[in-house]
CSV table of C-alpha atoms in Angstrom, one decimal:
chain,number,residue,atom,x,y,z
A,1,UNK,CA,-122.6,-50.5,-218.9
A,2,UNK,CA,-118.9,-49.7,-219.2
A,3,UNK,CA,-119.6,-47.0,-221.7
A,4,UNK,CA,-122.2,-44.4,-222.6
A,5,UNK,CA,-123.1,-42.3,-219.5
A,6,UNK,CA,-124.9,-39.4,-221.1
A,7,UNK,CA,-124.7,-37.0,-218.1
A,8,UNK,CA,-120.9,-37.2,-218.2
A,9,UNK,CA,-120.7,-35.8,-221.8
A,10,UNK,CA,-119.7,-32.3,-220.6
A,11,UNK,CA,-122.2,-30.7,-222.9
A,12,UNK,CA,-125.4,-28.7,-222.2
A,13,UNK,CA,-125.8,-25.2,-220.8
A,14,UNK,CA,-123.0,-24.0,-218.5
A,15,UNK,CA,-121.4,-27.5,-218.5
A,16,UNK,CA,-118.0,-26.2,-217.5
A,17,UNK,CA,-119.6,-25.4,-214.0
A,18,UNK,CA,-122.8,-27.4,-213.9
A,19,UNK,CA,-121.7,-31.0,-214.3
A,20,UNK,CA,-125.2,-32.4,-214.2
A,21,UNK,CA,-128.9,-31.7,-213.4
A,22,UNK,CA,-131.0,-34.4,-211.7
A,23,UNK,CA,-134.6,-34.8,-210.6
A,24,UNK,CA,-135.9,-37.7,-208.6
A,25,UNK,CA,-139.5,-38.6,-207.6
A,26,UNK,CA,-140.4,-40.8,-204.7
A,27,UNK,CA,-143.6,-42.9,-205.1
A,28,UNK,CA,-145.4,-45.7,-203.3
A,29,UNK,CA,-148.2,-48.0,-204.2
A,30,UNK,CA,-151.3,-47.5,-202.2
A,31,UNK,CA,-152.0,-51.2,-201.5
A,32,UNK,CA,-148.7,-52.1,-200.0
A,33,UNK,CA,-147.0,-51.2,-196.7
A,34,UNK,CA,-143.9,-49.0,-196.9
A,35,UNK,CA,-140.6,-51.0,-197.3
A,36,UNK,CA,-139.6,-50.9,-193.6
A,37,UNK,CA,-142.9,-52.8,-192.7
A,38,UNK,CA,-142.8,-55.1,-195.8
A,39,UNK,CA,-141.9,-58.7,-195.1
A,40,UNK,CA,-140.1,-60.9,-197.6
A,41,UNK,CA,-143.2,-62.1,-199.6
A,42,UNK,CA,-144.5,-58.6,-199.8
A,43,UNK,CA,-141.1,-57.2,-201.1
A,44,UNK,CA,-141.1,-60.0,-203.6
A,45,UNK,CA,-144.6,-59.2,-204.8
A,46,UNK,CA,-143.7,-55.5,-205.1
A,47,UNK,CA,-140.6,-56.2,-207.1
A,48,UNK,CA,-142.4,-58.5,-209.5
A,49,UNK,CA,-145.3,-56.1,-210.0
A,50,UNK,CA,-143.1,-53.1,-210.6
A,51,UNK,CA,-140.6,-55.0,-212.7
A,52,UNK,CA,-143.3,-56.1,-215.0
A,53,UNK,CA,-144.8,-52.6,-215.1
A,54,UNK,CA,-141.4,-51.1,-216.1
A,55,UNK,CA,-140.8,-53.7,-218.8
A,56,UNK,CA,-144.2,-52.9,-220.3
A,57,UNK,CA,-144.3,-49.1,-220.3
A,58,UNK,CA,-146.5,-47.8,-223.1
A,59,UNK,CA,-144.1,-45.0,-224.0
A,60,UNK,CA,-140.6,-43.9,-222.9
A,61,UNK,CA,-137.2,-45.6,-223.0
A,62,UNK,CA,-136.5,-49.3,-222.9
A,63,UNK,CA,-135.1,-50.2,-219.5
A,64,UNK,CA,-132.7,-52.9,-218.5
A,65,UNK,CA,-133.2,-54.4,-215.1
A,66,UNK,CA,-130.5,-55.2,-212.5
A,67,UNK,CA,-131.5,-57.5,-209.7
A,68,UNK,CA,-129.5,-55.8,-207.0
A,69,UNK,CA,-130.1,-58.5,-204.4
A,70,UNK,CA,-128.2,-61.0,-206.5
A,71,UNK,CA,-125.4,-58.7,-207.6
A,72,UNK,CA,-121.8,-59.0,-206.2
A,73,UNK,CA,-120.7,-56.2,-203.8
A,74,UNK,CA,-118.4,-55.0,-206.6
A,75,UNK,CA,-121.3,-54.6,-209.1
A,76,UNK,CA,-123.4,-52.8,-206.5
A,77,UNK,CA,-120.5,-50.4,-205.8
A,78,UNK,CA,-120.1,-49.9,-209.6
A,79,UNK,CA,-123.7,-48.9,-209.9
A,80,UNK,CA,-123.3,-46.5,-207.0
A,81,UNK,CA,-120.3,-44.9,-208.5
A,82,UNK,CA,-122.4,-44.3,-211.6
A,83,UNK,CA,-125.0,-42.7,-209.4
A,84,UNK,CA,-127.6,-45.2,-210.7
A,85,UNK,CA,-128.4,-46.6,-207.3
A,86,UNK,CA,-128.2,-45.2,-203.8
A,87,UNK,CA,-126.2,-46.5,-200.9
A,88,UNK,CA,-129.4,-47.4,-199.2
A,89,UNK,CA,-130.4,-49.7,-202.1
A,90,UNK,CA,-126.9,-51.2,-202.4
A,91,UNK,CA,-126.8,-52.0,-198.6
A,92,UNK,CA,-130.5,-52.9,-198.4
A,93,UNK,CA,-132.2,-56.3,-197.8
A,94,UNK,CA,-134.4,-58.6,-199.8
A,95,UNK,CA,-135.9,-58.2,-203.3
A,96,UNK,CA,-134.8,-54.9,-204.8
A,97,UNK,CA,-133.3,-53.6,-208.1
A,98,UNK,CA,-132.9,-50.9,-210.6
A,99,UNK,CA,-134.1,-50.3,-214.1
A,100,UNK,CA,-131.8,-48.2,-216.3
A,101,UNK,CA,-132.1,-46.9,-219.9
A,102,UNK,CA,-129.4,-47.3,-222.5
A,103,UNK,CA,-127.9,-43.8,-222.0
A,104,UNK,CA,-128.0,-44.2,-218.2
A,105,UNK,CA,-130.0,-40.9,-217.8
A,106,UNK,CA,-133.1,-42.7,-216.5
A,107,UNK,CA,-133.0,-45.0,-213.5
A,108,UNK,CA,-135.8,-46.4,-211.5
A,109,UNK,CA,-135.0,-48.0,-208.1
A,110,UNK,CA,-137.5,-50.6,-206.8
A,111,UNK,CA,-137.8,-51.2,-203.0
A,112,UNK,CA,-135.4,-48.5,-201.8
A,113,UNK,CA,-136.8,-46.4,-199.0
A,114,UNK,CA,-139.9,-46.0,-201.1
A,115,UNK,CA,-141.4,-48.5,-203.5
A,116,UNK,CA,-140.2,-46.4,-206.4
A,117,UNK,CA,-137.4,-43.9,-206.7
A,118,UNK,CA,-137.1,-42.7,-210.3
A,119,UNK,CA,-134.5,-40.2,-211.5
A,120,UNK,CA,-133.6,-38.4,-214.7
A,121,UNK,CA,-130.1,-37.0,-215.1
A,122,UNK,CA,-128.8,-34.7,-217.8
A,123,UNK,CA,-125.4,-33.1,-218.6
A,124,UNK,CA,-125.2,-29.4,-217.9
A,125,UNK,CA,-127.9,-27.1,-216.4
A,126,UNK,CA,-131.0,-28.7,-217.9
A,127,UNK,CA,-133.7,-29.0,-215.2
A,128,UNK,CA,-136.6,-28.3,-217.6
A,129,UNK,CA,-135.6,-31.3,-219.7
A,130,UNK,CA,-135.2,-33.5,-216.6
A,131,UNK,CA,-138.7,-32.5,-215.4
A,132,UNK,CA,-140.3,-33.1,-218.8
A,133,UNK,CA,-138.9,-36.6,-218.9
A,134,UNK,CA,-139.6,-37.6,-215.4
A,135,UNK,CA,-143.1,-36.2,-215.4
A,136,UNK,CA,-143.9,-38.3,-218.4
A,137,UNK,CA,-142.2,-41.4,-216.9
A,138,UNK,CA,-144.3,-40.9,-213.7
A,139,UNK,CA,-147.5,-40.7,-215.8
A,140,UNK,CA,-146.6,-43.8,-217.8
A,141,UNK,CA,-145.9,-45.9,-214.7
A,142,UNK,CA,-149.1,-44.6,-213.1
A,143,UNK,CA,-151.2,-45.9,-216.0
A,144,UNK,CA,-152.1,-49.0,-214.2
A,145,UNK,CA,-150.9,-48.7,-210.6
A,146,UNK,CA,-152.5,-46.6,-207.9
A,147,UNK,CA,-150.0,-44.4,-206.0
A,148,UNK,CA,-150.4,-43.7,-202.3
A,149,UNK,CA,-151.8,-40.1,-202.4
A,150,UNK,CA,-153.8,-37.9,-200.1
A,151,UNK,CA,-155.5,-34.7,-201.3
A,152,UNK,CA,-154.0,-32.8,-198.4
A,153,UNK,CA,-150.5,-34.2,-198.2
A,154,UNK,CA,-149.9,-35.3,-201.8
A,155,UNK,CA,-147.7,-38.3,-202.6
A,156,UNK,CA,-147.3,-40.2,-199.4
A,157,UNK,CA,-143.7,-41.3,-198.6
A,158,UNK,CA,-142.1,-43.5,-196.0
A,159,UNK,CA,-140.3,-40.5,-194.5
A,160,UNK,CA,-142.2,-37.3,-193.8
A,161,UNK,CA,-139.3,-35.2,-195.2
A,162,UNK,CA,-140.3,-36.3,-198.8
A,163,UNK,CA,-144.1,-36.1,-198.6
A,164,UNK,CA,-146.0,-33.9,-201.0
A,165,UNK,CA,-144.3,-33.8,-204.3
A,166,UNK,CA,-141.7,-36.5,-203.4
A,167,UNK,CA,-139.3,-34.4,-205.6
A,168,UNK,CA,-135.7,-33.7,-205.2
A,169,UNK,CA,-134.2,-31.3,-207.8
A,170,UNK,CA,-130.5,-31.1,-207.7
A,171,UNK,CA,-127.6,-29.7,-209.7
A,172,UNK,CA,-124.0,-30.8,-209.4
A,173,UNK,CA,-121.7,-27.8,-209.4
A,174,UNK,CA,-117.9,-27.8,-209.9
A,175,UNK,CA,-116.7,-24.7,-207.9
A,176,UNK,CA,-112.9,-24.9,-207.7
A,177,UNK,CA,-112.4,-21.1,-207.7
A,178,UNK,CA,-114.9,-20.4,-205.0
A,179,UNK,CA,-113.3,-23.1,-203.0
A,180,UNK,CA,-109.8,-21.9,-203.6
A,181,UNK,CA,-110.6,-18.4,-202.4
A,182,UNK,CA,-112.8,-19.6,-199.5
A,183,UNK,CA,-115.7,-17.6,-201.0
A,184,UNK,CA,-117.6,-20.8,-201.0
A,185,UNK,CA,-118.5,-20.3,-197.4
A,186,UNK,CA,-120.6,-17.3,-198.3
A,187,UNK,CA,-122.4,-19.3,-200.9
A,188,UNK,CA,-123.2,-22.1,-198.5
A,189,UNK,CA,-124.4,-19.8,-195.8
A,190,UNK,CA,-126.7,-18.0,-198.3
A,191,UNK,CA,-128.1,-21.3,-199.6
A,192,UNK,CA,-128.8,-22.6,-196.1
A,193,UNK,CA,-130.9,-19.4,-195.4
A,194,UNK,CA,-133.2,-20.2,-198.3
A,195,UNK,CA,-133.7,-23.9,-197.4
A,196,UNK,CA,-131.5,-25.4,-200.1
A,197,UNK,CA,-129.2,-28.3,-199.1
A,198,UNK,CA,-125.6,-28.8,-200.2
A,199,UNK,CA,-123.9,-32.2,-200.4
A,200,UNK,CA,-120.8,-33.8,-201.8
A,201,UNK,CA,-120.4,-35.7,-205.1
A,202,UNK,CA,-122.0,-38.9,-203.7
A,203,UNK,CA,-124.8,-37.3,-201.7
A,204,UNK,CA,-125.7,-39.0,-198.4
A,205,UNK,CA,-123.0,-37.6,-196.1
A,206,UNK,CA,-120.2,-37.7,-198.6
A,207,UNK,CA,-117.5,-35.0,-198.5
A,208,UNK,CA,-117.2,-32.2,-201.1
A,209,UNK,CA,-114.2,-33.8,-202.6
A,210,UNK,CA,-113.1,-32.7,-206.1
A,211,UNK,CA,-114.8,-29.4,-205.2
A,212,UNK,CA,-118.1,-30.8,-206.4
A,213,UNK,CA,-121.2,-29.4,-204.6
A,214,UNK,CA,-124.7,-30.8,-205.0
A,215,UNK,CA,-127.3,-28.2,-204.4
A,216,UNK,CA,-130.9,-29.3,-203.9
A,217,UNK,CA,-134.3,-28.5,-202.5
A,218,UNK,CA,-135.2,-29.5,-198.9
A,219,UNK,CA,-138.8,-28.6,-199.0
A,220,UNK,CA,-141.2,-31.0,-200.8
A,221,UNK,CA,-144.6,-29.9,-199.5
A,222,UNK,CA,-146.5,-26.7,-200.0
A,223,UNK,CA,-144.8,-25.8,-203.3
A,224,UNK,CA,-145.4,-27.2,-206.8
A,225,UNK,CA,-142.8,-29.0,-208.7
A,226,UNK,CA,-142.4,-26.1,-211.0
A,227,UNK,CA,-141.9,-23.7,-208.1
A,228,UNK,CA,-139.2,-25.9,-206.6
A,229,UNK,CA,-137.5,-26.1,-210.0
A,230,UNK,CA,-137.8,-22.3,-210.5
A,231,UNK,CA,-136.1,-21.7,-207.2
A,232,UNK,CA,-133.0,-23.5,-208.4
A,233,UNK,CA,-133.3,-21.7,-211.7
A,234,UNK,CA,-133.2,-18.5,-209.8
A,235,UNK,CA,-130.4,-19.3,-207.4
A,236,UNK,CA,-128.0,-21.5,-209.5
A,237,UNK,CA,-127.2,-18.8,-212.2
A,238,UNK,CA,-126.0,-16.6,-209.3
A,239,UNK,CA,-123.6,-19.2,-208.1
A,240,UNK,CA,-122.4,-19.8,-211.7
A,241,UNK,CA,-121.7,-16.2,-212.3
A,242,UNK,CA,-120.0,-15.9,-208.9
A,243,UNK,CA,-117.7,-18.8,-209.8
A,244,UNK,CA,-117.0,-17.2,-213.2
A,245,UNK,CA,-116.2,-13.8,-211.6
A,246,UNK,CA,-113.7,-15.4,-209.2
A,247,UNK,CA,-112.1,-17.4,-212.0
A,248,UNK,CA,-111.7,-14.2,-214.0
A,249,UNK,CA,-110.2,-12.4,-211.0
A,250,UNK,CA,-107.8,-15.3,-210.5
A,251,UNK,CA,-106.7,-15.2,-214.1
A,252,UNK,CA,-106.2,-11.5,-213.9
A,253,UNK,CA,-104.3,-11.3,-210.6
A,254,UNK,CA,-102.8,-14.8,-210.1
A,255,UNK,CA,-102.5,-16.2,-213.6
A,256,UNK,CA,-98.9,-17.5,-213.1
A,257,UNK,CA,-99.8,-19.2,-209.8
A,258,UNK,CA,-103.0,-20.7,-211.3
A,259,UNK,CA,-101.2,-22.0,-214.3
A,260,UNK,CA,-98.5,-23.5,-212.1
A,261,UNK,CA,-101.2,-25.3,-210.0
A,262,UNK,CA,-102.9,-26.7,-213.0
A,263,UNK,CA,-99.6,-27.8,-214.7
A,264,UNK,CA,-98.4,-29.5,-211.5
A,265,UNK,CA,-101.7,-31.3,-211.1
A,266,UNK,CA,-101.5,-32.6,-214.7
A,267,UNK,CA,-97.9,-33.5,-214.2
A,268,UNK,CA,-98.5,-35.6,-211.1
A,269,UNK,CA,-101.5,-37.4,-212.7
A,270,UNK,CA,-99.3,-38.1,-215.8
A,271,UNK,CA,-96.4,-39.5,-213.9
A,272,UNK,CA,-97.5,-40.9,-210.5
A,273,UNK,CA,-96.9,-44.6,-209.8
A,274,UNK,CA,-99.4,-44.9,-207.0
A,275,UNK,CA,-102.2,-42.5,-206.1
A,276,UNK,CA,-105.2,-42.4,-203.7
A,277,UNK,CA,-108.7,-41.7,-204.8
A,278,UNK,CA,-108.8,-38.5,-202.8
A,279,UNK,CA,-105.6,-37.1,-204.2
A,280,UNK,CA,-106.9,-38.0,-207.7
A,281,UNK,CA,-110.1,-36.1,-207.1
A,282,UNK,CA,-108.3,-33.0,-205.9
A,283,UNK,CA,-105.8,-33.0,-208.8
A,284,UNK,CA,-108.5,-33.8,-211.4
A,285,UNK,CA,-110.4,-30.8,-210.1
A,286,UNK,CA,-107.5,-28.5,-211.0
A,287,UNK,CA,-107.2,-30.2,-214.4
A,288,UNK,CA,-111.0,-29.7,-214.9
A,289,UNK,CA,-110.5,-26.0,-214.1
A,290,UNK,CA,-107.6,-25.9,-216.6
A,291,UNK,CA,-109.8,-27.4,-219.3
A,292,UNK,CA,-112.6,-24.9,-218.6
A,293,UNK,CA,-110.2,-22.0,-218.8
A,294,UNK,CA,-108.7,-23.2,-222.0
A,295,UNK,CA,-105.3,-23.8,-220.4
A,296,UNK,CA,-105.1,-27.5,-221.4
A,297,UNK,CA,-105.9,-27.8,-225.0
A,298,UNK,CA,-105.5,-31.5,-225.5
A,299,UNK,CA,-108.2,-32.5,-223.0
A,300,UNK,CA,-112.0,-32.0,-223.1
A,301,UNK,CA,-114.6,-31.9,-220.4
A,302,UNK,CA,-116.0,-35.4,-221.3
A,303,UNK,CA,-112.6,-37.0,-220.7
A,304,UNK,CA,-112.0,-35.3,-217.4
A,305,UNK,CA,-115.6,-36.0,-216.2
A,306,UNK,CA,-115.0,-39.7,-217.1
A,307,UNK,CA,-111.7,-39.8,-215.3
A,308,UNK,CA,-113.5,-38.8,-212.0
A,309,UNK,CA,-115.8,-41.8,-212.3
A,310,UNK,CA,-113.4,-44.3,-213.9
A,311,UNK,CA,-110.8,-43.8,-211.1
A,312,UNK,CA,-113.3,-44.8,-208.4
A,313,UNK,CA,-112.6,-48.2,-206.8
A,314,UNK,CA,-115.2,-50.4,-208.4
A,315,UNK,CA,-114.7,-48.9,-211.9
A,316,UNK,CA,-111.0,-49.5,-211.7
A,317,UNK,CA,-111.5,-53.1,-210.7
A,318,UNK,CA,-114.0,-53.5,-213.6
A,319,UNK,CA,-111.6,-52.0,-216.0
A,320,UNK,CA,-108.8,-54.3,-214.8
A,321,UNK,CA,-111.1,-57.3,-214.6
A,322,UNK,CA,-109.9,-58.4,-211.2
A,323,UNK,CA,-110.4,-57.7,-207.5
A,324,UNK,CA,-107.8,-55.3,-206.1
A,325,UNK,CA,-106.9,-54.3,-202.5
A,326,UNK,CA,-106.4,-50.7,-201.6
A,327,UNK,CA,-102.7,-50.6,-202.4
A,328,UNK,CA,-103.2,-52.4,-205.7
A,329,UNK,CA,-106.0,-50.0,-206.6
A,330,UNK,CA,-103.7,-47.0,-206.0
A,331,UNK,CA,-101.1,-48.5,-208.4
A,332,UNK,CA,-103.8,-49.4,-210.9
A,333,UNK,CA,-105.3,-45.9,-210.6
A,334,UNK,CA,-101.9,-44.3,-211.4
A,335,UNK,CA,-101.4,-46.6,-214.3
A,336,UNK,CA,-104.8,-45.9,-215.7
A,337,UNK,CA,-104.3,-42.1,-215.3
A,338,UNK,CA,-100.9,-42.3,-217.0
A,339,UNK,CA,-102.3,-44.1,-220.0
A,340,UNK,CA,-105.3,-41.8,-220.3
A,341,UNK,CA,-103.3,-38.6,-219.9
A,342,UNK,CA,-100.2,-39.6,-221.8
A,343,UNK,CA,-100.8,-37.2,-224.7
A,344,UNK,CA,-102.4,-34.4,-222.7
B,1,UNK,CA,-126.2,-16.9,-180.2
B,2,UNK,CA,-125.5,-20.6,-180.7
B,3,UNK,CA,-122.1,-21.9,-180.1
B,4,UNK,CA,-120.0,-23.9,-182.6
B,5,UNK,CA,-120.5,-27.7,-182.2
B,6,UNK,CA,-116.8,-28.4,-182.4
B,7,UNK,CA,-115.2,-25.5,-180.5
B,8,UNK,CA,-116.7,-22.9,-178.3
B,9,UNK,CA,-116.6,-19.9,-180.7
B,10,UNK,CA,-119.8,-18.4,-181.8
B,11,UNK,CA,-121.4,-20.3,-184.6
B,12,UNK,CA,-121.7,-18.3,-187.8
B,13,UNK,CA,-122.8,-21.0,-190.2
B,14,UNK,CA,-126.0,-23.0,-189.6
B,15,UNK,CA,-126.0,-26.1,-191.8
B,16,UNK,CA,-129.2,-28.1,-192.4
B,17,UNK,CA,-128.3,-31.5,-193.7
B,18,UNK,CA,-130.9,-33.7,-195.2
B,19,UNK,CA,-129.6,-37.2,-195.9
B,20,UNK,CA,-132.3,-38.5,-198.2
B,21,UNK,CA,-134.8,-38.5,-195.4
B,22,UNK,CA,-133.3,-37.4,-192.1
B,23,UNK,CA,-132.6,-33.9,-191.2
B,24,UNK,CA,-129.9,-32.5,-189.0
B,25,UNK,CA,-129.1,-28.9,-188.0
B,26,UNK,CA,-125.4,-28.2,-187.4
B,27,UNK,CA,-124.1,-25.0,-186.0
B,28,UNK,CA,-120.4,-24.2,-186.7
B,29,UNK,CA,-118.0,-21.3,-186.6
B,30,UNK,CA,-116.3,-20.2,-189.8
B,31,UNK,CA,-113.1,-22.3,-189.3
B,32,UNK,CA,-114.9,-25.5,-188.3
B,33,UNK,CA,-117.4,-25.0,-191.1
B,34,UNK,CA,-114.7,-25.0,-193.7
B,35,UNK,CA,-113.2,-28.1,-192.2
B,36,UNK,CA,-116.6,-29.7,-192.0
B,37,UNK,CA,-117.3,-29.2,-195.7
B,38,UNK,CA,-114.1,-30.8,-196.6
B,39,UNK,CA,-114.8,-33.9,-194.6
B,40,UNK,CA,-118.5,-34.1,-194.1
B,41,UNK,CA,-119.2,-37.1,-191.9
B,42,UNK,CA,-122.1,-39.5,-192.2
B,43,UNK,CA,-125.2,-38.3,-190.3
B,44,UNK,CA,-126.0,-39.3,-186.8
B,45,UNK,CA,-128.5,-42.2,-186.5
B,46,UNK,CA,-131.0,-40.4,-184.3
B,47,UNK,CA,-131.8,-37.5,-186.6
B,48,UNK,CA,-135.5,-38.1,-186.9
B,49,UNK,CA,-135.6,-38.1,-183.1
B,50,UNK,CA,-133.7,-34.8,-183.1
B,51,UNK,CA,-136.2,-33.4,-185.6
B,52,UNK,CA,-139.1,-34.5,-183.6
B,53,UNK,CA,-137.5,-33.1,-180.5
B,54,UNK,CA,-137.2,-29.7,-182.3
B,55,UNK,CA,-140.9,-29.8,-183.2
B,56,UNK,CA,-141.7,-30.4,-179.5
B,57,UNK,CA,-142.6,-34.0,-180.3
B,58,UNK,CA,-139.9,-35.9,-178.5
B,59,UNK,CA,-140.5,-38.7,-176.0
B,60,UNK,CA,-143.7,-37.3,-174.4
B,61,UNK,CA,-144.2,-40.6,-172.6
B,62,UNK,CA,-148.0,-40.4,-173.1
B,63,UNK,CA,-150.6,-42.8,-174.5
B,64,UNK,CA,-150.0,-41.5,-178.0
B,65,UNK,CA,-146.7,-43.3,-178.0
B,66,UNK,CA,-148.7,-46.6,-178.1
B,67,UNK,CA,-151.0,-45.3,-180.9
B,68,UNK,CA,-151.1,-48.2,-183.4
B,69,UNK,CA,-152.0,-48.2,-187.1
B,70,UNK,CA,-154.8,-50.7,-187.6
B,71,UNK,CA,-153.5,-51.5,-191.1
B,72,UNK,CA,-149.7,-52.0,-190.8
B,73,UNK,CA,-149.5,-52.4,-187.0
B,74,UNK,CA,-146.7,-49.8,-186.5
B,75,UNK,CA,-146.8,-47.8,-183.2
B,76,UNK,CA,-146.0,-44.1,-183.0
B,77,UNK,CA,-143.1,-45.1,-180.7
B,78,UNK,CA,-141.6,-47.3,-183.5
B,79,UNK,CA,-141.9,-44.5,-186.0
B,80,UNK,CA,-140.2,-42.1,-183.6
B,81,UNK,CA,-137.3,-44.6,-183.2
B,82,UNK,CA,-136.8,-45.5,-186.9
B,83,UNK,CA,-137.9,-42.3,-188.6
B,84,UNK,CA,-139.9,-44.2,-191.2
B,85,UNK,CA,-143.6,-44.7,-191.4
B,86,UNK,CA,-145.1,-48.2,-191.9
B,87,UNK,CA,-147.8,-47.5,-194.5
B,88,UNK,CA,-149.7,-44.6,-196.2
B,89,UNK,CA,-152.5,-44.8,-193.7
B,90,UNK,CA,-150.1,-43.7,-190.9
B,91,UNK,CA,-150.5,-40.2,-192.1
B,92,UNK,CA,-154.1,-40.4,-191.0
B,93,UNK,CA,-153.5,-42.4,-187.8
B,94,UNK,CA,-150.6,-40.1,-186.5
B,95,UNK,CA,-152.0,-37.0,-188.1
B,96,UNK,CA,-152.1,-35.0,-184.8
B,97,UNK,CA,-148.3,-35.6,-184.3
B,98,UNK,CA,-147.3,-35.4,-187.9
B,99,UNK,CA,-148.8,-32.0,-188.7
B,100,UNK,CA,-146.5,-30.0,-186.4
B,101,UNK,CA,-143.5,-32.0,-187.7
B,102,UNK,CA,-144.5,-31.2,-191.3
B,103,UNK,CA,-144.9,-27.6,-190.5
B,104,UNK,CA,-141.4,-27.6,-189.0
B,105,UNK,CA,-139.8,-29.4,-192.0
B,106,UNK,CA,-141.7,-27.9,-194.9
B,107,UNK,CA,-143.3,-24.7,-193.4
B,108,UNK,CA,-146.5,-26.1,-194.9
B,109,UNK,CA,-149.1,-28.8,-194.5
B,110,UNK,CA,-150.8,-28.7,-197.9
B,111,UNK,CA,-149.8,-30.3,-201.1
B,112,UNK,CA,-149.5,-27.8,-204.0
B,113,UNK,CA,-148.1,-30.0,-206.7
B,114,UNK,CA,-149.0,-32.7,-209.2
B,115,UNK,CA,-152.1,-34.8,-208.8
B,116,UNK,CA,-152.2,-38.4,-210.0
B,117,UNK,CA,-154.7,-39.0,-212.8
B,118,UNK,CA,-156.4,-41.8,-210.9
B,119,UNK,CA,-158.9,-40.7,-208.3
B,120,UNK,CA,-157.1,-40.5,-205.0
B,121,UNK,CA,-160.2,-41.7,-203.0
B,122,UNK,CA,-159.8,-45.1,-204.6
B,123,UNK,CA,-156.7,-45.5,-202.5
B,124,UNK,CA,-158.6,-45.7,-199.3
B,125,UNK,CA,-160.1,-49.1,-200.4
B,126,UNK,CA,-156.6,-50.2,-201.1
B,127,UNK,CA,-155.5,-49.7,-197.5
B,128,UNK,CA,-157.5,-52.9,-196.8
B,129,UNK,CA,-154.9,-54.8,-198.6
B,130,UNK,CA,-152.2,-53.5,-196.3
B,131,UNK,CA,-154.1,-54.7,-193.3
B,132,UNK,CA,-154.7,-58.1,-194.9
B,133,UNK,CA,-151.0,-58.4,-195.7
B,134,UNK,CA,-150.1,-57.5,-192.1
B,135,UNK,CA,-152.6,-60.1,-190.8
B,136,UNK,CA,-151.1,-62.6,-193.2
B,137,UNK,CA,-147.6,-61.9,-191.8
B,138,UNK,CA,-148.9,-62.4,-188.2
B,139,UNK,CA,-150.7,-65.6,-189.2
B,140,UNK,CA,-147.5,-67.0,-190.7
B,141,UNK,CA,-145.5,-66.0,-187.6
B,142,UNK,CA,-148.1,-67.8,-185.4
B,143,UNK,CA,-148.0,-70.8,-187.8
B,144,UNK,CA,-151.7,-70.5,-188.3
B,145,UNK,CA,-151.5,-71.9,-191.8
B,146,UNK,CA,-155.3,-72.2,-192.3
B,147,UNK,CA,-155.9,-68.5,-191.6
B,148,UNK,CA,-152.8,-67.7,-193.8
B,149,UNK,CA,-154.1,-69.7,-196.7
B,150,UNK,CA,-157.5,-68.0,-196.5
B,151,UNK,CA,-155.9,-64.5,-196.3
B,152,UNK,CA,-153.7,-65.3,-199.3
B,153,UNK,CA,-156.8,-66.2,-201.3
B,154,UNK,CA,-158.6,-63.1,-200.2
B,155,UNK,CA,-155.7,-60.9,-201.1
B,156,UNK,CA,-155.4,-62.4,-204.5
B,157,UNK,CA,-159.2,-61.9,-205.0
B,158,UNK,CA,-159.2,-58.3,-203.9
B,159,UNK,CA,-156.1,-57.5,-206.0
B,160,UNK,CA,-157.8,-58.9,-209.1
B,161,UNK,CA,-160.9,-56.9,-208.4
B,162,UNK,CA,-158.9,-53.7,-208.1
B,163,UNK,CA,-156.9,-54.2,-211.2
B,164,UNK,CA,-160.1,-54.7,-213.3
């Protein structure tokens, strides 16, 4: 689990701006109540049934199962930082878990808000590949379970905001130049008008720290999965080219200032003795921009992407192999960054 | 024109936040919007209520509030409070109230996507199991172990039939 997170590779189309593409599907079994009305024995039955189903998929990847109910708080937070489970699953009650493939690009949560929440993540702008994989996984799981489905309303979900396709299509964008020039507000305003939602790195009410913005569909009913994906295919390239244009303009008009900012960020990360998570995210964002612009030759996108995740609290404690309080984490974070960026 | 939620300037940015399942509309002026995006706070708890309110479906204090799903036992009032339905059959039981809500959220009330390979009408029979599980839960709560044992057997039998 410490290694191999495929979506961090920093490869794939437009990977210098699109960190990752992600599609999730919400599904429920017809013969069970939704989770909020499921008592303990029912949750146990659900987990057992779905766990066995996932272990015996006729096709698709081999999945390892994590029994989230019996994990430590630290392990739950670790899985959250990897974006393999949601906060809702981590903080939930009773029988629940997640099945993850070797490359950590497929994860299936059991007993979250819905009985099943499956997701496929890819590095770069690769929604078609995500859809192909998750559509197949959905078919495989369905082979011998009956999903809650109505002809009129489609896949029935615990919350009416997900009913229909149960799909959320999202792309994680790194937009430092649009953020720096405040042009980002125009983008956000425009997205809102066409019913696309924007969140921070960790979804669910997280801030846009590190200048990461997650763009996703809000509407799940009345459009096909392909139409929803196509909408992002239509919109996201415009944001990408906007970010690129602003980057070029900054290079042209403010090259010295930009170079200074990126060099200072790298310098602090290489030398700091204690550093908060927030400051790290901000500075790494400048470093990531520097790598994308070819200003920092000794680093690649994979290393920077990894640093964003490895400097999160639970990852740091896992790497150190001990529990650390906030002050100790800041020192450990600085030490880790110094060691990783020594040669950069 | 709507006013900014944080100061009294006219709101220029209208943010719709969906946190997995709950929706919130936030109106902000340009300055506050920029600040908001830097430090977006967790959503308010009563978002589903706000959403229902918006669809004209707030606390109407009528008998529909007491409408109860015969399968999972949830009332419309409970749904309104927690924002989550109790079982798939609720979409039928609360249909009259849910349709305007869905129109408001999705601008549509008809599925246009993937169909499962299994015949969807088979699922109606499966709702029986939800009712039996709910009855079982109530029997256990009442410590009526005889009824509970019988229900457990019936559930197992029906499950076996359906998986054949």
